[in-house]
Coordinates of C-alpha atoms and ligand atoms in Angstrom, one line a residue:
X17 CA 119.8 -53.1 95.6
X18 CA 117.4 -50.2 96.7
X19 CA 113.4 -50.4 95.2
X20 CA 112.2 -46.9 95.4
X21 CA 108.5 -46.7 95.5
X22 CA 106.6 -44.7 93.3
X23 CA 105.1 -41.6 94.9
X24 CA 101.3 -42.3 95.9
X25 CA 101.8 -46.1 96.3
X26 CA 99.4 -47.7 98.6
X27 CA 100.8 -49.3 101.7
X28 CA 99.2 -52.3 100.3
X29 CA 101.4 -51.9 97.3
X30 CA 104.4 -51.9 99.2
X31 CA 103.7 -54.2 101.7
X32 CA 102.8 -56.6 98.4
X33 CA 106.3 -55.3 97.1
X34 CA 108.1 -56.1 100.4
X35 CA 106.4 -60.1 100.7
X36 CA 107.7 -60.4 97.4
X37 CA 111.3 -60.3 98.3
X38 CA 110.5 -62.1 101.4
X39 CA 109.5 -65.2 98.9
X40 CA 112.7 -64.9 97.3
X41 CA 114.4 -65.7 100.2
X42 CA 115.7 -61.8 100.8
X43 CA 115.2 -59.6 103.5
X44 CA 114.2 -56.0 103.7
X45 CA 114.4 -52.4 105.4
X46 CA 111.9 -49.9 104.7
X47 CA 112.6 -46.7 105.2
X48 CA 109.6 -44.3 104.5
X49 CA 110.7 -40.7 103.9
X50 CA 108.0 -37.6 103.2
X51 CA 108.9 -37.9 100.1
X52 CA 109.0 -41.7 98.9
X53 CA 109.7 -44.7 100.4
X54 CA 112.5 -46.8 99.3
X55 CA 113.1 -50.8 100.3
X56 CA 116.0 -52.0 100.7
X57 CA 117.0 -55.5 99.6
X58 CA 119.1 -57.2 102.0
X59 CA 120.8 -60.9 101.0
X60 CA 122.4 -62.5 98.1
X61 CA 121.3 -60.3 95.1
X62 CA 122.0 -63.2 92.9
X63 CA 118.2 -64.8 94.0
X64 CA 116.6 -61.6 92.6
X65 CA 118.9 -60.9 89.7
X66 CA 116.2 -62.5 87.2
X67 CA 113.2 -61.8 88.8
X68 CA 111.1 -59.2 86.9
X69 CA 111.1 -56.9 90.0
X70 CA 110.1 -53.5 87.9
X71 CA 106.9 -55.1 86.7
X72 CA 105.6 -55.2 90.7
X73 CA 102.7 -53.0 91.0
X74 CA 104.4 -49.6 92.7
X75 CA 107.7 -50.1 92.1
X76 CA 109.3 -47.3 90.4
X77 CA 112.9 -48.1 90.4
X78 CA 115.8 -50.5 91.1
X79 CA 118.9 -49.4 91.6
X80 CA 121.6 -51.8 92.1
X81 CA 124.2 -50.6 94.9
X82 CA 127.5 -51.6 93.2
X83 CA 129.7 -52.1 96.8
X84 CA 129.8 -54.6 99.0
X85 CA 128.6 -52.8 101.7
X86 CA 124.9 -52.1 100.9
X87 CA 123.0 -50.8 103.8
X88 CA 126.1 -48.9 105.0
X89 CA 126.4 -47.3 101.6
X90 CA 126.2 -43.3 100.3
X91 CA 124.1 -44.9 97.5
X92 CA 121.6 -46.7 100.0
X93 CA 121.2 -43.5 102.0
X94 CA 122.1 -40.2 101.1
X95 CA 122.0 -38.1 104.6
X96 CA 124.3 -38.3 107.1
X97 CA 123.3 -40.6 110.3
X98 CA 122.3 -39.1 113.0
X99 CA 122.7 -41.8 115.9
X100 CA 120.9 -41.3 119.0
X101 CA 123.6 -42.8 121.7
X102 CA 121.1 -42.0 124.8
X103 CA 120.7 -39.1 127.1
X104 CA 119.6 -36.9 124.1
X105 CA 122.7 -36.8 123.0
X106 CA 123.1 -37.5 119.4
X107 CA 126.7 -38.0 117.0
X108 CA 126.3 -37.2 113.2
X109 CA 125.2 -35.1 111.3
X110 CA 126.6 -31.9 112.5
X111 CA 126.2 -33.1 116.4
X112 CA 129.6 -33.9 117.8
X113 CA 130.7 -36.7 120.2
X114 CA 133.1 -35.9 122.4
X115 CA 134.7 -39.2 124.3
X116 CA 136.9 -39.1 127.4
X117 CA 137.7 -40.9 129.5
X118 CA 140.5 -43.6 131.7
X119 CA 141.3 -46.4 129.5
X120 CA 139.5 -48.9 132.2
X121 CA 137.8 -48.7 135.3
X122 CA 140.1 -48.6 138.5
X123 CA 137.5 -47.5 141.4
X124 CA 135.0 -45.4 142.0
X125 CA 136.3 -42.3 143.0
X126 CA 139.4 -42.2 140.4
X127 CA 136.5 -42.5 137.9
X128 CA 134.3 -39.9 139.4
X129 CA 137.0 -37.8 139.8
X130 CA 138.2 -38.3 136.0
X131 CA 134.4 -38.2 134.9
X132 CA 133.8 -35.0 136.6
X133 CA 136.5 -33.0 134.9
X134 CA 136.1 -34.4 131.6
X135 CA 132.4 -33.5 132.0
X136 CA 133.5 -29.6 133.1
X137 CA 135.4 -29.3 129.9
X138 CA 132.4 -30.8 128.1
X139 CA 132.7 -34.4 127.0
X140 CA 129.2 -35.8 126.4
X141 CA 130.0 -39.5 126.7
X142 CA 131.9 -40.8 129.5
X143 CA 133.6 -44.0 128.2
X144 CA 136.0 -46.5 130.4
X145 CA 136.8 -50.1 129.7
X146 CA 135.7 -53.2 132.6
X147 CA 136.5 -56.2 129.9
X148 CA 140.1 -54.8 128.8
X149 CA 141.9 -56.5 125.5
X150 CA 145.5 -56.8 126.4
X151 CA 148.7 -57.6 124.6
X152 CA 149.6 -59.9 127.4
X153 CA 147.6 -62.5 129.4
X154 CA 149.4 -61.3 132.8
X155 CA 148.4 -57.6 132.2
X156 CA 145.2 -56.4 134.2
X157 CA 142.1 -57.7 132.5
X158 CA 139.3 -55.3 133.6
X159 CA 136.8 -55.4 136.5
X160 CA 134.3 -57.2 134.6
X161 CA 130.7 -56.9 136.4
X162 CA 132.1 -54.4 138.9
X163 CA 133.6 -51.9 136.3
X164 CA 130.4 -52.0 134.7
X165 CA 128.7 -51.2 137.3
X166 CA 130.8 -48.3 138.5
X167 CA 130.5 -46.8 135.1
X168 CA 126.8 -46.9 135.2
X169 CA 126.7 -45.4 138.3
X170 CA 128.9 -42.7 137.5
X171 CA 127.3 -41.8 134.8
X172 CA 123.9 -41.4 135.9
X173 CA 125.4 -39.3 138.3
X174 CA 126.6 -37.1 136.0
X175 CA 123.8 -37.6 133.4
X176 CA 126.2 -38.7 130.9
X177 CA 125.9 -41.8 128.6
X178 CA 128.7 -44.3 128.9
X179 CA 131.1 -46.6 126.5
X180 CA 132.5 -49.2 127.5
X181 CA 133.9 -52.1 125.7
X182 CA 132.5 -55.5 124.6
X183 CA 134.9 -58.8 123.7
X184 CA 132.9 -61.6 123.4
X185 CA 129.5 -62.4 122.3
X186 CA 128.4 -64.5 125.6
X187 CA 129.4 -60.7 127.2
X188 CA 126.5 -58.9 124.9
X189 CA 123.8 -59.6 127.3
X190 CA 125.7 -58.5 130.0
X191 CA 127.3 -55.4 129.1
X192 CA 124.0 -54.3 127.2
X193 CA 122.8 -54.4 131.0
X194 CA 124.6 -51.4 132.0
X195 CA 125.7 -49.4 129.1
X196 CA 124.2 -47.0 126.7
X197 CA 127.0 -47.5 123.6
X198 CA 128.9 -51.0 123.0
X199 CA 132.4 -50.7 122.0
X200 CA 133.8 -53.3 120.0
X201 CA 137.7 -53.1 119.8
X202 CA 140.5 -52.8 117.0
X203 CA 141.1 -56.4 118.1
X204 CA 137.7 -57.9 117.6
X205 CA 136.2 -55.8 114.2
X206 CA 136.2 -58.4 112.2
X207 CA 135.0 -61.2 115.4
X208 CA 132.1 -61.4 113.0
X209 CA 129.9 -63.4 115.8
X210 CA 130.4 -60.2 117.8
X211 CA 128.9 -58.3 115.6
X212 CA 125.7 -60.4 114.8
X213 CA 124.9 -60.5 118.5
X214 CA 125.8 -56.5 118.8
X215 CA 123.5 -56.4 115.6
X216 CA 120.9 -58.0 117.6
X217 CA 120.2 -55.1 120.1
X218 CA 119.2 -51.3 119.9
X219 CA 122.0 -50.2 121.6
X220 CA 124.6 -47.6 119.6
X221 CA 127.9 -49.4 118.8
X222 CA 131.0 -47.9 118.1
X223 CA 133.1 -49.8 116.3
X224 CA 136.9 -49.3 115.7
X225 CA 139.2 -49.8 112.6
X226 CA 140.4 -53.4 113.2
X227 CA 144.7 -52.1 113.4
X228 CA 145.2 -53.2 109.6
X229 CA 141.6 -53.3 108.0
X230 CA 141.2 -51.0 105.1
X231 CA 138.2 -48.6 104.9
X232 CA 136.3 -51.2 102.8
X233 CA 137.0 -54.2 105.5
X234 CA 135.7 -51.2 108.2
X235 CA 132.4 -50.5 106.7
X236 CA 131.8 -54.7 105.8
X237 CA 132.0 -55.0 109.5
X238 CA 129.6 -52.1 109.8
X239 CA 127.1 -53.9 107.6
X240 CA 127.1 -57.3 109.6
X241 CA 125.7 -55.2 112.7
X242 CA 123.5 -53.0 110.4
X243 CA 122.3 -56.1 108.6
X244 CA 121.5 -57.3 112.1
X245 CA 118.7 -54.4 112.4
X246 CA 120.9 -52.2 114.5
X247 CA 121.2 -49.0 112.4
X248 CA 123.2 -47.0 115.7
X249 CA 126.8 -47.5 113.9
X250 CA 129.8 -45.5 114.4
X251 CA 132.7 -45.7 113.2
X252 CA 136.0 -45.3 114.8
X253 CA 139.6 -44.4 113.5
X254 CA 142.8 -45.1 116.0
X255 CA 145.2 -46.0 113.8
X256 CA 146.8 -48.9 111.8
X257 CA 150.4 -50.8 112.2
X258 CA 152.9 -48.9 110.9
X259 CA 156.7 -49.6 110.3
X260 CA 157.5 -46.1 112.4
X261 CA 157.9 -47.1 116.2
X262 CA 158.2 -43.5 117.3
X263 CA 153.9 -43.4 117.4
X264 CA 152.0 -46.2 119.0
X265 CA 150.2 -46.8 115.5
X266 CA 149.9 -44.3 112.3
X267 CA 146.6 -42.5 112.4
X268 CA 145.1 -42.0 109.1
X269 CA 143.6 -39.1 109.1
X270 CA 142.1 -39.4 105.3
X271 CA 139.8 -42.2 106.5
X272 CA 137.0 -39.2 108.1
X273 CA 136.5 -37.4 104.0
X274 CA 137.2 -41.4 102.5
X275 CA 134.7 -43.4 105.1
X276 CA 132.1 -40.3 104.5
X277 CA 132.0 -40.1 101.0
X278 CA 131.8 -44.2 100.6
X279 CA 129.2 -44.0 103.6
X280 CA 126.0 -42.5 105.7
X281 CA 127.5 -43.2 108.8
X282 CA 129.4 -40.8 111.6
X283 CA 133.2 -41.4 112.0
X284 CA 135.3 -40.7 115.4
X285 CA 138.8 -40.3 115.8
X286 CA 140.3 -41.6 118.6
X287 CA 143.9 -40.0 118.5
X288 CA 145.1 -41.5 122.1
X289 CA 145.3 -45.3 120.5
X290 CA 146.4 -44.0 117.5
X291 CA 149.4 -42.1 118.2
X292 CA 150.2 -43.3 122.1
X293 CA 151.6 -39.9 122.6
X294 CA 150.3 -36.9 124.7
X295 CA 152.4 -34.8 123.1
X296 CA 150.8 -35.5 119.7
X297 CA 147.3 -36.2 121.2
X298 CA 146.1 -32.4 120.9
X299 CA 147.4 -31.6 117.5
X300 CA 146.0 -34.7 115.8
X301 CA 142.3 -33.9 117.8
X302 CA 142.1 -30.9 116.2
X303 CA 143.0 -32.1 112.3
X304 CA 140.6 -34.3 113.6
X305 CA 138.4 -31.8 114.0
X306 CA 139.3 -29.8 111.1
X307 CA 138.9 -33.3 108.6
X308 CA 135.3 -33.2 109.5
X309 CA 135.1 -36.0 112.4
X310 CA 131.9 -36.2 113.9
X311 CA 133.7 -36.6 117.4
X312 CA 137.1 -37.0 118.9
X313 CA 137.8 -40.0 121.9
X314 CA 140.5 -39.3 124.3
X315 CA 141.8 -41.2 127.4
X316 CA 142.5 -39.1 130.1
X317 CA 143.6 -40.1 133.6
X318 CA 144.1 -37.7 136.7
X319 CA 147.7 -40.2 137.8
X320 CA 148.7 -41.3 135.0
X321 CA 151.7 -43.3 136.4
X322 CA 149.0 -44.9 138.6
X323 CA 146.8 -46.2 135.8
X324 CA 146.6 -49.7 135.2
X325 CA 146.0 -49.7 131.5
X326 CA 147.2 -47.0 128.8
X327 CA 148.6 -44.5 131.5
X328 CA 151.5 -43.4 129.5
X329 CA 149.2 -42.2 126.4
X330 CA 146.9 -40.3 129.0
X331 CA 145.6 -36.4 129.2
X332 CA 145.8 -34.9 132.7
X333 CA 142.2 -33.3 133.0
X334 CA 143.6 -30.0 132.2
X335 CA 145.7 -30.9 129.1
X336 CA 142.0 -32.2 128.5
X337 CA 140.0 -28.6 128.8
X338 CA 143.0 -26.8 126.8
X339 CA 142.5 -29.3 123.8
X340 CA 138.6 -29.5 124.4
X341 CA 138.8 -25.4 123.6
X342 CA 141.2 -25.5 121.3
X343 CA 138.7 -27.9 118.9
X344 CA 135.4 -26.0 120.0
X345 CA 137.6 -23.0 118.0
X346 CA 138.2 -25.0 115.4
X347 CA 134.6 -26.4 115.2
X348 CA 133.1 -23.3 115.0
X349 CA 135.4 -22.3 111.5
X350 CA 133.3 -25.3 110.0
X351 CA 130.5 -24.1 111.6
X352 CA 129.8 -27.4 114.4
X353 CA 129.5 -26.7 117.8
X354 CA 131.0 -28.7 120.4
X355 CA 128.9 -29.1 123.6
X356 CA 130.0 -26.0 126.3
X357 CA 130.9 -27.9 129.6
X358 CA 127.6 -28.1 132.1
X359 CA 126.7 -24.8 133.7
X360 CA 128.3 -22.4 130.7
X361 CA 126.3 -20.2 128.4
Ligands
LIG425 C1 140.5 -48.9 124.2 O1 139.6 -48.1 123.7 O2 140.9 -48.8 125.4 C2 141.1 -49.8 123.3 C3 141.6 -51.0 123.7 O3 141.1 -49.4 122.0 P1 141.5 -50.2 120.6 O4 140.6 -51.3 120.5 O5 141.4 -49.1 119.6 O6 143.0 -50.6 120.8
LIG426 MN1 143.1 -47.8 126.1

């Protein structure tokens, strides 16, 4: 439930307000607008649902928040997040994040080399996995410590934050070392440890539909790291299972209107995972687009028959620019811009 504050309250009112809820074994986050200030009750709702809450001094209204998902909820906040990733660059909102990318880190100079051209067609967040989740235990598993740091290094270079991809929650520490985003995986949305310890640090995670999770299961994992006190979610689409083999997985485009109107937060599409297909990777960025996504993550790979993870779904860096102008076009129809590559007007 959300207790909004009467206008003029004291802050001894509301801090009396907030201790109050702190008694009855509840939690709460405060968020104090120009306007009025509103608590938020976080917990089992059943401790409260007696107590005579209205007659607190100050309070001016409860309004019970009817999904499961409470601080991720429309109803708890009205305006789209705004979620500050690091390097001043921001996703929701109207501000667009723009992933790219190789799948994982292979060496230095293949990732400079892919970071540099993704950067000069204007990706704002380099992204590249070092703890890799694959199918099969022979496959290769990620660089660990040394991917991170390569990524770290790279983008500094380039002054771009970086994404990279957390499994486990012994790995938090870690990875919240080097990176500026956490990525937790399809695989791991609903590792529910995960996302306490993720929910733990102020570091922007960007968590991706678990491959058969409905929207609701999507944004309940969204709440376990909000709940946490880390506000910095996105949300990711790259498809679900499917009975069609012809596409990797389906991508379901109708989650970016359904996950915005049932929530605050940004959604990304990620249309490399979800279709698995170069040939359908550019169409499906720019419905992306066009559906109101507040960014689009691609893998791309300068050799991708050399790549040692996700090679055959990769953009060559130029299929990368053409598709990176081709959705700044289409931005600019529903009036969002899309960051101009580095050294352009
Ligand atoms: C990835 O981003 O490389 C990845 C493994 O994604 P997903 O968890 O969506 O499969
Ligand atoms: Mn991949």
């Amino acid at each position: 439930m959300i207790i909004v504050v009467r206008p003029n309250s004291t802050q001894e009112q509301i801090d009396h307000i907030v201790a109050h809820i702190h008694s009855l074994g509840l939690r709460t986050d405060v968020s104090q607008g120009i306007k009025r200030t509103v608590i938020g009750v976080i917990g089992e709702e059943d401790l409260v649902r007696n107590a005579p809450l209205a007659a607190i001094p100050g309070v001016e209204e409860i309004v019970p928040i009817l999904k499961p998902y409470k601080l991720a909820s429309r109803e708890y906040q009205k305006e789209d997040s705004v979620i500050d990733v690091g390097r001043g660059v921001k996703v929701g909102g109207g501000y667009l994040g723009m992933i790219a990318g190789p799948c994982a880190i292979e060496g230095r100079e293949i990732l400079f080399e892919i970071a540099s051209a993704v950067k000069a067609a204007g990706a704002n967040i380099l992204r590249g996995g070092a703890y890799k989740p694959r199918t099969s235990p022979y496959s290769f598993q990620g660089l660990g410590e040394d991917g991170l740091k390569l990524l770290r290094e790279v983008g500094d270079e380039l002054e771009m934050p970086i994404v990279t991809e957390v499994m486990d929650p012994r790995q938090v520490a870690l990875v919240d070392k080097y990176t500026d985003m956490f990525q937790i995986g399809a695989r791991n949305m609903q590792n529910f440890n995960l996302l306490n310890e993720v929910g733990q640090t102020k570091r922007a995670v960007l968590l991706k539909r678990g491959m058969s999770a409905t929207v609701a299961d999507l944004l309940m994992s969204a709440e376990y790291i909000l709940a946490g006190g880390n506000k910095k979610v996105i949300l990711c689409e790259r498809g679900v299972k499917s009975f069609d083999s012809s596409t990797r997985n389906l991508l379901d485009l109708s989650i970016v209107p359904n996950a915005k109107g049932l929530s605050h937060l940004p959604i990304i599409v990620d249309p490399s995972h979800a279709t698995g297909r170069p040939d359908l990777i550019p169409p499906m960025a720019l419905a992306a687009v066009a559906a109101g996504a507040d960014g689009v993550h691609i893998e791309v790979h300068s050799c991708p028959e050399k790549a040692m993870s996700d090679g055959p779904q990769a953009l060559l860096p130029h299929q990368y620019a053409a598709v990176m102008n081709q959705m700044r076009q289409v931005a600019e129809i529903f009036h969002r811009t899309i960051p101009v590559p580095h050294g352009k007007a």
